[in-house]
Coordinates of C-alpha atoms and ligand atoms in Angstrom, one line a residue:
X51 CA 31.5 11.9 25.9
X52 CA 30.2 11.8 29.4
X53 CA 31.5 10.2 32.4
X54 CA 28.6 8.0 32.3
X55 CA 28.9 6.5 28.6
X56 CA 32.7 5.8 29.1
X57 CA 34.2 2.9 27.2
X58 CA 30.8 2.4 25.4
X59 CA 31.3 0.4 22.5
X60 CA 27.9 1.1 21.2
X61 CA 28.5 4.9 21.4
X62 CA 29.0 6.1 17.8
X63 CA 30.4 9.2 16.4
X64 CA 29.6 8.8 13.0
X65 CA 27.0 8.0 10.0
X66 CA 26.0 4.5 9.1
X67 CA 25.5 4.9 5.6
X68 CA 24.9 2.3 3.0
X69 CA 27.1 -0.3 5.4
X70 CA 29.7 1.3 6.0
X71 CA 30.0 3.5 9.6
X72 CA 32.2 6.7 8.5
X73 CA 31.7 10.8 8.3
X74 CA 29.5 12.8 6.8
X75 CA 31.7 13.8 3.5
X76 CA 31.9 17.7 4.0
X77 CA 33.1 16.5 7.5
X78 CA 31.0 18.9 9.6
X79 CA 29.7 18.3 13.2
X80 CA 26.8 18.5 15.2
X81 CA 27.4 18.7 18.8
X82 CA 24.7 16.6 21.1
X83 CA 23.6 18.1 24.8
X84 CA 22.9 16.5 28.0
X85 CA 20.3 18.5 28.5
X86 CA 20.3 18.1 32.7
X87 CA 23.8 19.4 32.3
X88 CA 25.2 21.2 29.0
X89 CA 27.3 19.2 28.5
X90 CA 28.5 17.8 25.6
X91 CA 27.5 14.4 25.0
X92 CA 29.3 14.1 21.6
X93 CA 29.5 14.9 17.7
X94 CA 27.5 13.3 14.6
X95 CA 28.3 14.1 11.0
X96 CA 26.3 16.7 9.4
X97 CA 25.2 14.5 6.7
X98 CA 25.1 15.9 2.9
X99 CA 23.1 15.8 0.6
X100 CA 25.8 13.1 -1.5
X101 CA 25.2 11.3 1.8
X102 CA 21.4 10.6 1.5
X103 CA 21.6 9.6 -2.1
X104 CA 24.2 7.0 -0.9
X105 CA 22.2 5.5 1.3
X106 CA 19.2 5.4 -0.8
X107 CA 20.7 3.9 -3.7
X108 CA 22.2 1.4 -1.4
X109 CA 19.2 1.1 0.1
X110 CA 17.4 0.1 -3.1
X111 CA 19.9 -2.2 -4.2
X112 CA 19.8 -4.2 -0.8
X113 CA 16.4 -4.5 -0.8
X114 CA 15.5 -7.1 -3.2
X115 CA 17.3 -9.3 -2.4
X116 CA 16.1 -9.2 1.3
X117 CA 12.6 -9.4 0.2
X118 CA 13.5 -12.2 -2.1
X119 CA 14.3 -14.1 1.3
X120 CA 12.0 -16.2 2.8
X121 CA 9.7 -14.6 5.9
X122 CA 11.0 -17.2 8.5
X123 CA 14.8 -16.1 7.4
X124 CA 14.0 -12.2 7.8
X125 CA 12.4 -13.1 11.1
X126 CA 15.5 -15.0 12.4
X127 CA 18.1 -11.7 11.8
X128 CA 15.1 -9.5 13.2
X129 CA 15.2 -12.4 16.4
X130 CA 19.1 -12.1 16.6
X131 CA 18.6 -8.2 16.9
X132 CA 15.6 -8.4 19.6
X133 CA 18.3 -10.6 21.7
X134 CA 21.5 -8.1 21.1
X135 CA 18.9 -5.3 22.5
X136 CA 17.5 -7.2 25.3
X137 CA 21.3 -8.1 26.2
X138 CA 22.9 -4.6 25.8
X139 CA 19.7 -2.7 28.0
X140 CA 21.5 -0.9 29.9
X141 CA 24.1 0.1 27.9
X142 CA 21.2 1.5 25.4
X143 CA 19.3 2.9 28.5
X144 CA 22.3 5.0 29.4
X145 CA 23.1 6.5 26.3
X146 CA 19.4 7.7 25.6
X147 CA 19.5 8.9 29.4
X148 CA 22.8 10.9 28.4
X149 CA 21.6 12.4 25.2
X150 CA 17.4 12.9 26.4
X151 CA 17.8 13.4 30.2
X152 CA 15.0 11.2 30.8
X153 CA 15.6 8.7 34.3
X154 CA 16.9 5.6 33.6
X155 CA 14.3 3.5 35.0
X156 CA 12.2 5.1 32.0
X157 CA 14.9 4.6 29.7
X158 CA 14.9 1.1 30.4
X159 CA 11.1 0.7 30.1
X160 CA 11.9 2.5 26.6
X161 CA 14.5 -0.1 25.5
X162 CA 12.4 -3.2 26.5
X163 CA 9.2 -1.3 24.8
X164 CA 11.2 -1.0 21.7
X165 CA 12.3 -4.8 21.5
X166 CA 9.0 -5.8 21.9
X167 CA 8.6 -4.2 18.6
X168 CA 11.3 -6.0 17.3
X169 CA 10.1 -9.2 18.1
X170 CA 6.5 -8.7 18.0
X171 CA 7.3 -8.1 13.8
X172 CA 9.6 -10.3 13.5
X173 CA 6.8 -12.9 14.2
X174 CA 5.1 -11.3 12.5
X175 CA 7.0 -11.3 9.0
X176 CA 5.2 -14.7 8.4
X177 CA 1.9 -13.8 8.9
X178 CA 1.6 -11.0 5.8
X179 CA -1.3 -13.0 4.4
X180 CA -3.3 -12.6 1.0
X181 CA -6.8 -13.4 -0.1
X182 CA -8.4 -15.4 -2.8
X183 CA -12.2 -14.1 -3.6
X184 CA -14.8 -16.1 -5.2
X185 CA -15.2 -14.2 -8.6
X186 CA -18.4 -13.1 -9.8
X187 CA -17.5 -14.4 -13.1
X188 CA -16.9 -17.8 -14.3
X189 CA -13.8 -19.1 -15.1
X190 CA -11.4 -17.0 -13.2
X191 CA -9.8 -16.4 -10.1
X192 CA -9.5 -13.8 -7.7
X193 CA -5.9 -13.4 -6.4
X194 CA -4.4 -11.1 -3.4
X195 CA -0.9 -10.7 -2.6
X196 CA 0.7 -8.2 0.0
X197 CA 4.0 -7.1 -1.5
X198 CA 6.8 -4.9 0.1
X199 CA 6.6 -1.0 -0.4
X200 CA 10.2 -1.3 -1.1
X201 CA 13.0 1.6 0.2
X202 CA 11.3 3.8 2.8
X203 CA 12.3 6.6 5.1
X204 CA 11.4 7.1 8.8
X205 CA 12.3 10.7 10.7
X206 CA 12.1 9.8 14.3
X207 CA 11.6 12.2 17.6
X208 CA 14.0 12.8 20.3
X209 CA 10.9 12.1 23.0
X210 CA 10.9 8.4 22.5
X211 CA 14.4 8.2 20.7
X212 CA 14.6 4.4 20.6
X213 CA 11.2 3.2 20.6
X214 CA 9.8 5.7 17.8
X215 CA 12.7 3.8 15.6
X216 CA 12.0 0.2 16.7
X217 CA 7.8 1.0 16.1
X218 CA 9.4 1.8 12.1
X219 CA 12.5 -0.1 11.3
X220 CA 10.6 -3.7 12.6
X221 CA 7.3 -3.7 10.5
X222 CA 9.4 -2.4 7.4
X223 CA 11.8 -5.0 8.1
X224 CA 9.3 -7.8 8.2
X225 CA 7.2 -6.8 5.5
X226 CA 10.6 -7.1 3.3
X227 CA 11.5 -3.0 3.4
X228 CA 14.4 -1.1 3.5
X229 CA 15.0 1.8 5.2
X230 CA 16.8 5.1 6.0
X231 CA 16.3 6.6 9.3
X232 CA 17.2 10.0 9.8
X233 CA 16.8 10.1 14.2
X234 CA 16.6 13.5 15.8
X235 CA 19.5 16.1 16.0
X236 CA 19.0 16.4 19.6
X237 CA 19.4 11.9 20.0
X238 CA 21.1 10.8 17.7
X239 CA 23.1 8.5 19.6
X240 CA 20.6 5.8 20.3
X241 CA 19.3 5.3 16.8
X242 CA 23.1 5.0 16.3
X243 CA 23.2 2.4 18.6
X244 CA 20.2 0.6 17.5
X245 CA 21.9 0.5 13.7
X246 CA 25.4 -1.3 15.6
X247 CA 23.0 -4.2 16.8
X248 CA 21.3 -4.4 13.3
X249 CA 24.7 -5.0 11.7
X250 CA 25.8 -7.5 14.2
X251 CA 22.4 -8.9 13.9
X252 CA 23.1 -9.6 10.4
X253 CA 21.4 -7.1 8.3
X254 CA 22.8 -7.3 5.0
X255 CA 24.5 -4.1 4.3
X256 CA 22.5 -0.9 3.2
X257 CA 19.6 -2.0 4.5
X258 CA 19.0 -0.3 6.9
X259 CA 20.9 3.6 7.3
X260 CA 21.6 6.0 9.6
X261 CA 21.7 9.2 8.8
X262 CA 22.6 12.5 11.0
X263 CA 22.5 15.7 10.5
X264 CA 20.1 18.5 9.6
X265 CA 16.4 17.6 9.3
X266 CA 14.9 19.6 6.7
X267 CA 17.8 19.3 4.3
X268 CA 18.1 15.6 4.5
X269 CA 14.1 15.2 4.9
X270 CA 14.2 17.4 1.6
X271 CA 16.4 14.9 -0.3
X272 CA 14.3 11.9 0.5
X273 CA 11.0 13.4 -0.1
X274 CA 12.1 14.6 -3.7
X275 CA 13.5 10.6 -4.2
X276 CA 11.6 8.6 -7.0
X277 CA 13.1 5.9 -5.6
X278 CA 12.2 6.4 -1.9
X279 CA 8.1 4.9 -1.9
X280 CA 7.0 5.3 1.8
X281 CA 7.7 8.3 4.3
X282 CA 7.0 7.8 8.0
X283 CA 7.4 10.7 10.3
X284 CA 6.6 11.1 14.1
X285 CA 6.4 14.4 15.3
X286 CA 4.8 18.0 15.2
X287 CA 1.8 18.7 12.9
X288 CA 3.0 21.9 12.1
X289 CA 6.2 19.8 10.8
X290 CA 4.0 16.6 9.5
X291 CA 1.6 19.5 7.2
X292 CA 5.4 21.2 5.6
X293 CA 6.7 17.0 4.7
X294 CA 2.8 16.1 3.5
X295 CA 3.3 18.9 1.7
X296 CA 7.1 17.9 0.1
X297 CA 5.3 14.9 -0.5
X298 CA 2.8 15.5 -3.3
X299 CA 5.2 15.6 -5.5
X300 CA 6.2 12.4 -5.5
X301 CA 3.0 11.0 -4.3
X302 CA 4.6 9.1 -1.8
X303 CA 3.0 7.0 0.6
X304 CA 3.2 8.4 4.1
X305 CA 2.2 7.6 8.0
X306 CA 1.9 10.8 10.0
X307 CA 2.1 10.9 13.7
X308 CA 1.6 14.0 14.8
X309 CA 0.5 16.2 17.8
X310 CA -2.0 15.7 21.0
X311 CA -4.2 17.0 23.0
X312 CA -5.3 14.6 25.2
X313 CA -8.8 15.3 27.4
X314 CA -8.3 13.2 30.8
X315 CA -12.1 13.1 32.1
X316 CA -12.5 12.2 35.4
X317 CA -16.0 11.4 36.7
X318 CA -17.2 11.5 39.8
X319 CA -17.7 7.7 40.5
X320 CA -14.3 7.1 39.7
X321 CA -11.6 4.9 41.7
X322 CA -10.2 7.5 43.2
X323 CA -6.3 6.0 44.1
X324 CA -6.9 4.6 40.3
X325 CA -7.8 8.7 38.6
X326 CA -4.5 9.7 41.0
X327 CA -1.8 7.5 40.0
X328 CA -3.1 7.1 36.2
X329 CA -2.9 10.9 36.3
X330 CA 0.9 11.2 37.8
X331 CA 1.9 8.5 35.7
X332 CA 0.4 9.7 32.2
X333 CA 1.2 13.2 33.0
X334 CA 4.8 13.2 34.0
X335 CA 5.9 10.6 32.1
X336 CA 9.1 12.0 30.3
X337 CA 8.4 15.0 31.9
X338 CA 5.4 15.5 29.9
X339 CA 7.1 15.4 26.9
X340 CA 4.6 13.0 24.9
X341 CA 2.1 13.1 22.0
X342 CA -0.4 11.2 24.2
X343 CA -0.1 12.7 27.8
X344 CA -2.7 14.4 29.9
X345 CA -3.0 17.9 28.2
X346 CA -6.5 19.0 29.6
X347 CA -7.6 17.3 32.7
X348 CA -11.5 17.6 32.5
X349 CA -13.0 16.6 36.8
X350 CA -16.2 16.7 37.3
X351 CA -17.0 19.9 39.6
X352 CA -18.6 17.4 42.4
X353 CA -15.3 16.3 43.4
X354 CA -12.7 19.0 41.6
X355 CA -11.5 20.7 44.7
X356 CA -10.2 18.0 46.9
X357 CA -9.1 15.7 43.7
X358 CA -6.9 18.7 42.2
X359 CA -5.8 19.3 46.2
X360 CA -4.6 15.5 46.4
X361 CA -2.8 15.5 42.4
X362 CA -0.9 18.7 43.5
X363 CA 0.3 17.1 46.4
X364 CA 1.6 14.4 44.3
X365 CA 3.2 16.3 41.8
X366 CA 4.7 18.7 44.7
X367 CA 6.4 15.8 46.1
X368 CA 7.9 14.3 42.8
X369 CA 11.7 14.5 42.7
X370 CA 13.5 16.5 39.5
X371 CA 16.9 15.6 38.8
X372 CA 19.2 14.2 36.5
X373 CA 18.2 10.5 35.2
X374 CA 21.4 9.1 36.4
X375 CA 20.3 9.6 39.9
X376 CA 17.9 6.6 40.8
X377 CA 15.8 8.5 42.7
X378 CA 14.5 11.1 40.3
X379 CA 11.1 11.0 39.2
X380 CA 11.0 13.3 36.3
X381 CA 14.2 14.8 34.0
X382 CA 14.8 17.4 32.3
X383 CA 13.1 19.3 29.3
X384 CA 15.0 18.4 25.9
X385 CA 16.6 22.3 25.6
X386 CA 16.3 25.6 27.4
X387 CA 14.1 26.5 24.8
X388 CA 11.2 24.2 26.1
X389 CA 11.5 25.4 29.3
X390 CA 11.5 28.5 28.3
X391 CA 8.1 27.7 26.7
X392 CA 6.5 26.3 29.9
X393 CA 7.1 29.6 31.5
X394 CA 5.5 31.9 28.7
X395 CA 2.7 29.1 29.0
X396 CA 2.3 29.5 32.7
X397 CA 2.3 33.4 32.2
X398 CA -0.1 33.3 29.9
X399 CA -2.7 30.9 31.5
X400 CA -2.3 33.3 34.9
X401 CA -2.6 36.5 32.8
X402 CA -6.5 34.6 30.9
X403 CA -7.3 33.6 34.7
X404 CA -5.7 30.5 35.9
X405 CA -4.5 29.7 39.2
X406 CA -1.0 28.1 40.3
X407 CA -1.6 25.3 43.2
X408 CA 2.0 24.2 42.5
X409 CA 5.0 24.2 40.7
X410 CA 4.7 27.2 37.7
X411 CA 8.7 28.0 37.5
X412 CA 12.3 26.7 36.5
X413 CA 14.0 25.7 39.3
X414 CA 17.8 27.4 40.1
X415 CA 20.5 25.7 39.0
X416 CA 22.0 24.1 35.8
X417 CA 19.6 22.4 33.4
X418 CA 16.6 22.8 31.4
X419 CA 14.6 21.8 34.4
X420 CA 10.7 22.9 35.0
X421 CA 8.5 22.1 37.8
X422 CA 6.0 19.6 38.1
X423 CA 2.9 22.4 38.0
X424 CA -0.5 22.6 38.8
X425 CA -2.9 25.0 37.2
X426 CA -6.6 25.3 38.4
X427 CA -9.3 27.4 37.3
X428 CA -8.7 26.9 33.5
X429 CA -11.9 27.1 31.4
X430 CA -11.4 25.4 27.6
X431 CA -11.1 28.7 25.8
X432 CA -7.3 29.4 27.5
X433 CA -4.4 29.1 25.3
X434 CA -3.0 26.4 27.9
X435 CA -6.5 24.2 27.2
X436 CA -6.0 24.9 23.4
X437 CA -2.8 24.1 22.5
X438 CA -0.2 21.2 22.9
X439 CA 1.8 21.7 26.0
X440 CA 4.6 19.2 25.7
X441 CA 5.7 19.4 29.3
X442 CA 4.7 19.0 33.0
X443 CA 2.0 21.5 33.0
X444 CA -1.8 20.1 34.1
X445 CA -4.7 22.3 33.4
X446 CA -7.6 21.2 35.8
X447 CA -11.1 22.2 34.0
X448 CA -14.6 21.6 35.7
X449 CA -17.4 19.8 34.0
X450 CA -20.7 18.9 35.4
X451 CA -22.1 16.4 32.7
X452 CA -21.4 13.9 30.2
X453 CA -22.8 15.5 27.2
X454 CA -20.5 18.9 28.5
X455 CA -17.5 17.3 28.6
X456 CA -17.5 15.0 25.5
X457 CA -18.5 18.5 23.8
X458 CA -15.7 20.0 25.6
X459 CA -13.0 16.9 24.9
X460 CA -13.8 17.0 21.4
X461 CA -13.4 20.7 20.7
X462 CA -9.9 20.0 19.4
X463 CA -8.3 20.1 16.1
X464 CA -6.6 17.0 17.4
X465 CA -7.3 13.5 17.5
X466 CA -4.5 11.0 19.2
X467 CA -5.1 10.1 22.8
X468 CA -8.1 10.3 25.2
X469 CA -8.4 8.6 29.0
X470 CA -11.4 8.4 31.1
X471 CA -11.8 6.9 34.9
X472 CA -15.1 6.0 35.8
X473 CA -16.9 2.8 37.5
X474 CA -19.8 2.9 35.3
X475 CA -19.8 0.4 32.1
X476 CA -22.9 2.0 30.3
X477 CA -20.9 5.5 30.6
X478 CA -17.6 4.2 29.6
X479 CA -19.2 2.8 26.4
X480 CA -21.1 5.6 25.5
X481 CA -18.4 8.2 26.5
X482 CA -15.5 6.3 24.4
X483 CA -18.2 6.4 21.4
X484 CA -18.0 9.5 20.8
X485 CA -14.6 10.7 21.8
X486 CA -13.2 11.8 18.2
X487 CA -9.9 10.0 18.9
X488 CA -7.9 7.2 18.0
X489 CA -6.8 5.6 21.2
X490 CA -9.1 5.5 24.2
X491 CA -7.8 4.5 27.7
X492 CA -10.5 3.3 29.7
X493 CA -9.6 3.3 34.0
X494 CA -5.7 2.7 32.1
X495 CA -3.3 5.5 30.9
X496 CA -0.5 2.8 29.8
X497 CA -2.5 1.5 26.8
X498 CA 1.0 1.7 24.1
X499 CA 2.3 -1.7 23.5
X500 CA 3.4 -3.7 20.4
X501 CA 0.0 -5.5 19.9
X502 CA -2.2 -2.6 19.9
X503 CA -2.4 -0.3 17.2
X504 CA -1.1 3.9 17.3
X505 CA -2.3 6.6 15.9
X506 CA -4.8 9.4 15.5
X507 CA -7.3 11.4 13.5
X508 CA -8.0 14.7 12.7
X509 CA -4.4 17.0 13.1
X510 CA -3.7 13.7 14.7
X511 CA -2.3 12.4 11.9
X512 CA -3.0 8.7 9.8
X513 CA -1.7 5.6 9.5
X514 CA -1.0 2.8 12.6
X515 CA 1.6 1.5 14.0
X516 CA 2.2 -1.5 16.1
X517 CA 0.0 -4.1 16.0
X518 CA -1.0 -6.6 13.1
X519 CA -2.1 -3.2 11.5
X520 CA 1.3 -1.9 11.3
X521 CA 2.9 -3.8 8.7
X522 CA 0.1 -3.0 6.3
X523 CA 2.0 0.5 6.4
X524 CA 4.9 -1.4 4.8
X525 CA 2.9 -3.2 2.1
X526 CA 1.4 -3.1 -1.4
X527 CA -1.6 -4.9 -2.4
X528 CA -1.9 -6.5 -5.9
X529 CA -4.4 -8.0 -7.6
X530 CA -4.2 -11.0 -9.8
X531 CA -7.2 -11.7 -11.6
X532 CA -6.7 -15.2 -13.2
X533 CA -8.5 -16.2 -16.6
X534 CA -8.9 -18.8 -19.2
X535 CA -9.4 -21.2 -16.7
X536 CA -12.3 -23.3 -18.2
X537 CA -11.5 -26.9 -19.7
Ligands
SIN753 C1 4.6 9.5 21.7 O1 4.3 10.3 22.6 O2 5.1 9.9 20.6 C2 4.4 8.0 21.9 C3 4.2 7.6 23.2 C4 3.7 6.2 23.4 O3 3.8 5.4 22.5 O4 3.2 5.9 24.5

């Protein structure tokens, strides 16, 4: 355990399975990283298969009776866990610092993004409507009801360790689910966390599980489960394609959010400060390590030069650290292995053509650091233009017009996020048209919050989250059709 986490009463070591918080039963560990360090953070229980099977059948057992409460009582233990998390923020910040590296003023952001979640659903657990629809024929009636899904399974990412889980557990919650979580390997230990407010929120036991270990052997076990009848995964589309796959069998219901490639297009009549800070912020945000940051920065070629002179300038000046420091602007990578990656991508984009204005290496020292970097003179065929980077990497591209760079933004197999800055309305209509993606910032980059709904198309993934669209996830619709009705 680190220095940092000391005395931490929310810091588990163990499964929560079925109710009860314990070890995995073949007793196995997994050791947890700081990743600014190498240290170890701590040990979870490499769950077994015995384990997963536990926690479902507990799961299915405790979920009747929770949907056989009333809405307004599922919202008031939901309320009762928004409070514990808005009470223990810091606590929760510095545990998903310890275990993610991000800084703690982002880790913080995280926790209070996550209880909006929590709250947001828990208001709205009374608002899962149904319809009655005139019938076309006499003498009947037309009945809609929204029923739970019933024991789901969520397999969260270590990018957004607490949120991803909040943006699950809270619609299934209030739509009268249960569910088993199974958090990343690599951060574990907030999801933990999140489970020990649940239980002294109230949540009857076996609702909601925890469990840790390996991903593909516990995803395995829950995919094959008749009784498990919703999957919702947040991650890579090369893992989401393998688990839609696992789930045909089953023909279980699924939400996939998966990869990005976001097109930033910045015109030339944009606000400039506005382009610049939108730009730092979306691109460097947990060190570039999101589905929705800026993966191909399109600027029109009017204004390229001195716009990608002034964003390296920012992004030389940024401070890389550990997220226990304060002033750090940007943490670590999640493993050596990622920064490894930016490297090779760096090296590749130079070798196809593409210039370094900043940045481009790992800095000495311990931890699984990478410079904020620069890269001009991409063109949209490069291997850094084509794929996902998933760290602090900006490709600058030229465009001259609107039709080129819509072309351009929508040669992607993916479909999550898309930002544009301009001044001019007609353009910002017509230009978030056609952009083949599900989320649009328009002159904003933060555009994630509990009312709005998440998700893509294409690679992108399907399904929503947040929002009054994301507890839809979490339901059935039946149909009632009413007869014999006449006198
Ligand atoms: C993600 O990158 O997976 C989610 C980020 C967000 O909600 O803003």
């Amino acid at each position: 355990m680190t220095s940092e986490l000391q005395g931490n009463r929310l810091f588990r070591q163990q499964a929560f399975i079925a109710g009860v918080w314990r070890e995995a039963s073949d007793a196995e560990k997994h050791p947890v990283y700081d990743p600014s360090t190498g240290d170890i953070v701590g040990e979870t229980p490499l769950c077994s298969n015995e384990d997963v099977l536990e926690a479902i059948s507990a799961a299915h057992a405790a979920q009747k009776n929770w949907a056989a409460r009333t809405a307004s009582e599922r919202a008031s233990v939901m309320k009762r866990w928004h409070a514990l998390i808005v009470r223990h923020r810091e606590d929760l910040s510095r545990i998903m610092t310890s275990e993610q590296g991000k800084p703690l003023y982002e880790s913080r952001l995280e926790i209070d993004f996550s209880a909006a979640f929590v709250e947001w659903y828990a208001e709205e657990a009374r608002r899962v409507y149904g319809d009655i629809i005139p019938s076309p024929l006499p003498h009947r009636q037309t009945l809609v009801t929204k029923q739970p899904v019933g024991v789901t399974a969520a397999v969260t990412p270590w990018n957004f360790p607490a949120s991803m889980i909040a943006r699950k557990v809270a619609p299934a919650l209030a739509a009268g689910c249960a569910m088993i979580v199974k958090p990343s390997e690599q951060t574990p230990f907030i999801a933990l966390a999140f489970a020990v407010l649940a239980e002294e929120a109230g949540l009857p036991a076996g609702l909601l599980s925890v469990v840790t270990g390996s991903s593909p052997s516990i995803v395995k076990v829950i995919t094959d489960s008749a009784v498990v009848r919703k999957l919702s995964f947040t991650g890579s589309t090369e893992v989401g394609q393998i688990l839609i796959r696992q789930c045909a069998d089953t023909v279980m219901r699924m939400s996939m959010e998966l990869g990005g490639n976001a097109p930033v297009i910045i015109f030339e009549d944009c606000d400039w400060d506005a382009a610049l800070d939108g730009l730092m912020a979306l691109k460097f945000r947990n060190g570039g390590q999101t589905c929705v940051c800026a993966n191909r920065v399109f600027v029109q070629n009017s204004i390229r030069e001195t716009f990608t002179k002034a964003f390296a300038d920012k992004a030389a000046a940024l401070k890389l650290g550990r997220g226990f420091d304060e002033a750090v602007d940007i943490g670590p990578l999640i493993h050596q292995a990622a920064a490894d990656g930016m490297a090779a991508i760096v090296a590749r984009a130079v070798e196809q053509g593409a210039e370094i204005v900043t940045g481009g290496k790992q800095p000495e020292g311990p931890g699984c650091f990478f410079e904020p970097t620069v890269l001009a003179g991409v063109n949209r065929d490069m291997d850094v233009a084509r794929n996902e980077i998933f760290g602090p990497i900006t490709p600058i591209i030229g465009f001259d017009d609107e039709a080129e760079v819509i072309a351009a933004a929508n040669d992607s197999e993916f479909g999550l996020a898309s930002y544009m800055y301009t001044r001019d309305l007609g353009r910002a209509w017509r230009v978030s048209d056609a952009l083949e993606y599900g989320l649009v910032g328009i002159n904003e980059v933060a555009i994630s919050n509990e009312v709005a709904p998440f998700g893509g198309v294409k690679q992108s993934g399907f399904g929503r989250e947040g929002s009054k669209y994301g507890i839809d996830e979490y339901v059935e619709i039946k149909y009632r059709c009413m007869g014999g009705l006449a006198v």
